[in-house]
mmCIF file of C-alpha atoms in Angstrom:
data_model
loop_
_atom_site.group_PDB
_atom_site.id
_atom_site.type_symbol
_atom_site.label_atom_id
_atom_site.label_comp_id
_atom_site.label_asym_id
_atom_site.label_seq_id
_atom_site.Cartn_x
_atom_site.Cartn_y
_atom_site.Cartn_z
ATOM 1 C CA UNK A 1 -24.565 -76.457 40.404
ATOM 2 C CA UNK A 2 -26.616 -73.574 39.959
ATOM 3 C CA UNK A 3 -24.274 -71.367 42.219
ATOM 4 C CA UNK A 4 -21.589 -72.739 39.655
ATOM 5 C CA UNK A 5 -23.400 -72.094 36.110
ATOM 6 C CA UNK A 6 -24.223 -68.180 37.695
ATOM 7 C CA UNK A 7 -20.040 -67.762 38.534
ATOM 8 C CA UNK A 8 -19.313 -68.854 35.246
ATOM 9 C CA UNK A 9 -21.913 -66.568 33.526
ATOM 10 C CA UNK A 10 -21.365 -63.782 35.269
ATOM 11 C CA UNK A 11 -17.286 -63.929 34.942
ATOM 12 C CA UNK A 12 -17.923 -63.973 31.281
ATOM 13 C CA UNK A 13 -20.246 -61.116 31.089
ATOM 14 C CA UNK A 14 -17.712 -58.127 29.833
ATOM 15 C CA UNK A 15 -17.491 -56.106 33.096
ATOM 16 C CA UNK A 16 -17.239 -52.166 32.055
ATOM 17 C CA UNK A 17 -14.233 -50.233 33.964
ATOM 18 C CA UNK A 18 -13.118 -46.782 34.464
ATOM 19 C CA UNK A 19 -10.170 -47.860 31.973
ATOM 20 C CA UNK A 20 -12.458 -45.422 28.875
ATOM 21 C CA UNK A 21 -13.135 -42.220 30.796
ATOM 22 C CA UNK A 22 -9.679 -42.108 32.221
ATOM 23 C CA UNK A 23 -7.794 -42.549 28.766
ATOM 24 C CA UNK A 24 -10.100 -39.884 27.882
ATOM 25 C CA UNK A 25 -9.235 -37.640 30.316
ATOM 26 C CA UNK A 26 -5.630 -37.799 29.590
ATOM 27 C CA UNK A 27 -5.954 -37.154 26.575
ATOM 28 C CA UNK A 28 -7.938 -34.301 26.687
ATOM 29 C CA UNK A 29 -5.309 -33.284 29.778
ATOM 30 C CA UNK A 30 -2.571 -33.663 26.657
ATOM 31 C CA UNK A 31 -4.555 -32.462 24.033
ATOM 32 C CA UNK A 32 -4.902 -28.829 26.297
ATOM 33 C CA UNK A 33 -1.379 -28.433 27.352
ATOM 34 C CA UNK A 34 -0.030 -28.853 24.065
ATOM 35 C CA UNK A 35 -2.492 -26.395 22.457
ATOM 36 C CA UNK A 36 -1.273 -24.040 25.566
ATOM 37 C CA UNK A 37 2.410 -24.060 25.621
ATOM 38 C CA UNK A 38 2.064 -23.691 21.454
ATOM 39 C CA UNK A 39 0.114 -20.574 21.714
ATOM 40 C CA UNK A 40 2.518 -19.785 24.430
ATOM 41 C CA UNK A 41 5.736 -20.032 22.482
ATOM 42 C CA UNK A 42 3.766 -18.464 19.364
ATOM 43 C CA UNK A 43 3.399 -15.340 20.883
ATOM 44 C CA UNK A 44 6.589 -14.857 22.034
ATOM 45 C CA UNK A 45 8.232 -15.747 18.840
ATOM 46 C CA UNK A 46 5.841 -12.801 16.934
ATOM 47 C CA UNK A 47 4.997 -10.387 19.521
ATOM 48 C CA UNK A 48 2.303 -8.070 18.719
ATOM 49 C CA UNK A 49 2.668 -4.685 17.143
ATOM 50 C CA UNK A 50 0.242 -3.348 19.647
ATOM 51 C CA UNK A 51 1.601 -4.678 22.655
ATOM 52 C CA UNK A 52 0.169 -7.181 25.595
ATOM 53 C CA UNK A 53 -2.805 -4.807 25.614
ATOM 54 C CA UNK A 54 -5.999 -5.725 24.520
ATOM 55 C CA UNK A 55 -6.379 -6.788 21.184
ATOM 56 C CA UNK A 56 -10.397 -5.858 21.068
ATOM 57 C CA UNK A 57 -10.185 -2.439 21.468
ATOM 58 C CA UNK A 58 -9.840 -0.621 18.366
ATOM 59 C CA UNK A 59 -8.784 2.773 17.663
ATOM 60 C CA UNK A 60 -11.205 5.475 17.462
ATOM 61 C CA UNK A 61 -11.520 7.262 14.029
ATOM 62 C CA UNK A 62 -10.657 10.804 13.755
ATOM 63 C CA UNK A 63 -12.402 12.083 10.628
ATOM 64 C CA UNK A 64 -16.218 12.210 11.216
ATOM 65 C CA UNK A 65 -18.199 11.082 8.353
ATOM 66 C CA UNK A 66 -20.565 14.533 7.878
ATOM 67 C CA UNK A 67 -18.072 17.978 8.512
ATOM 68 C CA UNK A 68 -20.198 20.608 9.232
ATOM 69 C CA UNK A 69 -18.536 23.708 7.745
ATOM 70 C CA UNK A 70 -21.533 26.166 9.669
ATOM 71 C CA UNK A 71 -19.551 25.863 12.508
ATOM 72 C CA UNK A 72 -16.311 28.510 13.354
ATOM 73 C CA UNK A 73 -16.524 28.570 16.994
ATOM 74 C CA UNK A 74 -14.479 25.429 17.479
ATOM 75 C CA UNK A 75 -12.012 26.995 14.743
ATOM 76 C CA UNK A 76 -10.861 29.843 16.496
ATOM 77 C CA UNK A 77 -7.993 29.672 19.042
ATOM 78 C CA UNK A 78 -4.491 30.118 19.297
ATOM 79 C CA UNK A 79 -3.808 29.509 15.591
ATOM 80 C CA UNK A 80 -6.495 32.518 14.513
ATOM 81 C CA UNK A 81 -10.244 32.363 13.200
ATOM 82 C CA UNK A 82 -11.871 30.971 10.146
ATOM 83 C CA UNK A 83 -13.006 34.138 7.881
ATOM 84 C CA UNK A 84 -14.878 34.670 4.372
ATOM 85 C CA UNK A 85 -12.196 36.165 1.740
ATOM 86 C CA UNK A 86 -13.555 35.782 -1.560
ATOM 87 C CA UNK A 87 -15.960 32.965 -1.280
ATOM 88 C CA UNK A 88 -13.391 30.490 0.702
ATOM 89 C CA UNK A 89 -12.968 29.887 4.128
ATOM 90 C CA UNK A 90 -9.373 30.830 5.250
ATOM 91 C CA UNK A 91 -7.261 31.627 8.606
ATOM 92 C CA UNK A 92 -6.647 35.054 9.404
ATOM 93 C CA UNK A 93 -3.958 34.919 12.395
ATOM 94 C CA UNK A 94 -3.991 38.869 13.757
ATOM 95 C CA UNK A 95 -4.601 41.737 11.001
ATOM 96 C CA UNK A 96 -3.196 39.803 8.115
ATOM 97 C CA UNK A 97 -5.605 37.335 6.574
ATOM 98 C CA UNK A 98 -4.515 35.316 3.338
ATOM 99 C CA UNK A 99 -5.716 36.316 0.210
ATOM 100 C CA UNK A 100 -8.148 34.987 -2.323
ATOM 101 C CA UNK A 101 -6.659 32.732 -4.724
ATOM 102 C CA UNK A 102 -8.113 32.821 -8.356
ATOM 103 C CA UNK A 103 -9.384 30.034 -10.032
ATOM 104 C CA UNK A 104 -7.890 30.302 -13.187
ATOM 105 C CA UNK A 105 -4.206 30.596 -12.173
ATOM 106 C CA UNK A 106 -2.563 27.490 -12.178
ATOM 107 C CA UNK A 107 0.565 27.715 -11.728
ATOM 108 C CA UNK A 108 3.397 25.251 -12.802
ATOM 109 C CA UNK A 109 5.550 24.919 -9.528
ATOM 110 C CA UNK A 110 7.136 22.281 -10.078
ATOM 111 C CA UNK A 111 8.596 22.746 -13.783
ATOM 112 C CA UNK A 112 7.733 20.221 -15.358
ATOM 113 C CA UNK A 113 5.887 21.322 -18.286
ATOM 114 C CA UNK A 114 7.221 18.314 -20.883
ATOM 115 C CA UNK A 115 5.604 16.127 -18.501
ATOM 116 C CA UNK A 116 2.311 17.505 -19.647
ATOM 117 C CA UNK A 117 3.345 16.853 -23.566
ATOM 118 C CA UNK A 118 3.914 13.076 -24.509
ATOM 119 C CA UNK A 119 7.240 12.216 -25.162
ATOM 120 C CA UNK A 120 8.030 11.929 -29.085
ATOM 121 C CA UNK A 121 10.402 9.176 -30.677
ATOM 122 C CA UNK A 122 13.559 11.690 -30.856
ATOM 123 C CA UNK A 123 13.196 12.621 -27.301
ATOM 124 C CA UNK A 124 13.157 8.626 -26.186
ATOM 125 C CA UNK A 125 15.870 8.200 -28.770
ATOM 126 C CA UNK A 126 17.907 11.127 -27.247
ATOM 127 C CA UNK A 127 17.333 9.912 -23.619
ATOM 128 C CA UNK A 128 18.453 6.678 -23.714
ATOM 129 C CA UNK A 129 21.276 7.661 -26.237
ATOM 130 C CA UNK A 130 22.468 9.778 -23.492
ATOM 131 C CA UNK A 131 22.007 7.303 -20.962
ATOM 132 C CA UNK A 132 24.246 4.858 -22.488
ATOM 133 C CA UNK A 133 21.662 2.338 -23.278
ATOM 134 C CA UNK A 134 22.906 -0.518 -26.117
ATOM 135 C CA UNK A 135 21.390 0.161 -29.910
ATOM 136 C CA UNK A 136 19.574 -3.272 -29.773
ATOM 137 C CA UNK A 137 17.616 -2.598 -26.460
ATOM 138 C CA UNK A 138 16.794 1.437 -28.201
ATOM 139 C CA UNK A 139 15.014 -0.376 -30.709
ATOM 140 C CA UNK A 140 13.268 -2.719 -28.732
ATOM 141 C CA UNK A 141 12.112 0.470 -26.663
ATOM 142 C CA UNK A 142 10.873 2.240 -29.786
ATOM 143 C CA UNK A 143 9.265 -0.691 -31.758
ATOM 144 C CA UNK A 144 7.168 -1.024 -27.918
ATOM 145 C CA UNK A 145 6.341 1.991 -27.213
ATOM 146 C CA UNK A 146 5.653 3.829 -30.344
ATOM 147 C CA UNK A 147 4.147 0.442 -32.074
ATOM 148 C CA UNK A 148 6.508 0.956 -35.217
ATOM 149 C CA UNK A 149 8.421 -2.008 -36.894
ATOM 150 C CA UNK A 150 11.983 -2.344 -37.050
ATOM 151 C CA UNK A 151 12.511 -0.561 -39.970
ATOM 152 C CA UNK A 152 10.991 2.281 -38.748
ATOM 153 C CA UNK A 153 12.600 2.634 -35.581
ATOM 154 C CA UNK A 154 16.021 2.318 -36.625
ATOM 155 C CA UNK A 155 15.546 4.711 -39.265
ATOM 156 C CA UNK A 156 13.628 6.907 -36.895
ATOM 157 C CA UNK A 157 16.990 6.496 -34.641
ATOM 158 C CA UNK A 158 19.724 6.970 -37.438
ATOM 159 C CA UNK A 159 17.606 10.255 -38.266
ATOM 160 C CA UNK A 160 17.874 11.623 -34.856
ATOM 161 C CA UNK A 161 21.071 10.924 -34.262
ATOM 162 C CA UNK A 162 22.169 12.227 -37.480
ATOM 163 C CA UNK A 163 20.155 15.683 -36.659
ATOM 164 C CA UNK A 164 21.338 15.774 -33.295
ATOM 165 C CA UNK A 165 25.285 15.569 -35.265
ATOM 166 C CA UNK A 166 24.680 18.679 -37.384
ATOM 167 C CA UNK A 167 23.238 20.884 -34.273
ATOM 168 C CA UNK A 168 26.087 22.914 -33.135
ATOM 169 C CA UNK A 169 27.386 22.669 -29.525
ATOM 170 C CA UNK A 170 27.378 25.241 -27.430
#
């Protein structure tokens, strides 16, 4: 009877398998093949600019942070030498060297010389008059941007458009 009441007790002890660790495994085995062929079928879908090189080198700058102006020897070569004129550092390339520029000229080479003045009611009024641009949206513009009210701006516009009637054409 003893032999009997030690079968029973030990049959209903829970008996621990390799059932755990293997489910494990698989899915760890799942877990790692899916995160591969993703990254796989990433990377082909948005290649890299770079190419399949490698990503952790990095491109070396080519401005160094302190210039050291001392130094002409590196300066000279095909392209001339670095000279004095005047105070500034310039290329001379043969006999001819540039000149020194003064520091008050400044010249306007572009033409634009309004652009320097701020633009007055009658020359927005004029612009978009010219442009083709509706009465109601000329008013909005000019009660905006020259903080006038209504009033104002249309009279401001009936004013211009009345001077600009009596100019004579050319």
């Amino acid at each position: 009877m003893l032999t009997t009441t030690t079968l029973l007790a030990a049959a209903e002890e829970p008996s621990r398998g390799w059932g755990g660790p293997i489910a494990l495994a698989i899915v760890a085995a799942v877990y790692i093949a899916g995160a591969t062929i993703h990254h796989h079928v990433r990377s082909r879908q948005d290649p890299s600019p770079t190419g399949e090189g490698d990503t952790s080198v990095s491109v070396k700058p080519q401005v160094s942070a302190a210039s050291d102006t001392d130094d002409t020897t590196r300066d000279t070569g095909w392209w001339g030498r670095i000279v004095e004129v005047g105070g500034q550092r310039v290329r001379a390339t043969g006999a001819r060297t540039a000149p020194a520029r003064e520091a008050d000229v400044d010249l306007d080479l572009d033409g634009d010389d309004e652009q320097d003045e701020p633009e007055t009611i009658e020359d927005v009024i004029d612009r978009l008059d010219f442009r083709g641009v509706p009465y109601a949206e000329i008013v909005a513009t000019v009660m905006g941007g020259f903080r006038v009210s209504e009033s104002t701006a249309k009279r401001r516009i009936r004013d211009t458009r009345a001077a600009r009637a009596e100019q004579p054409t050319s």
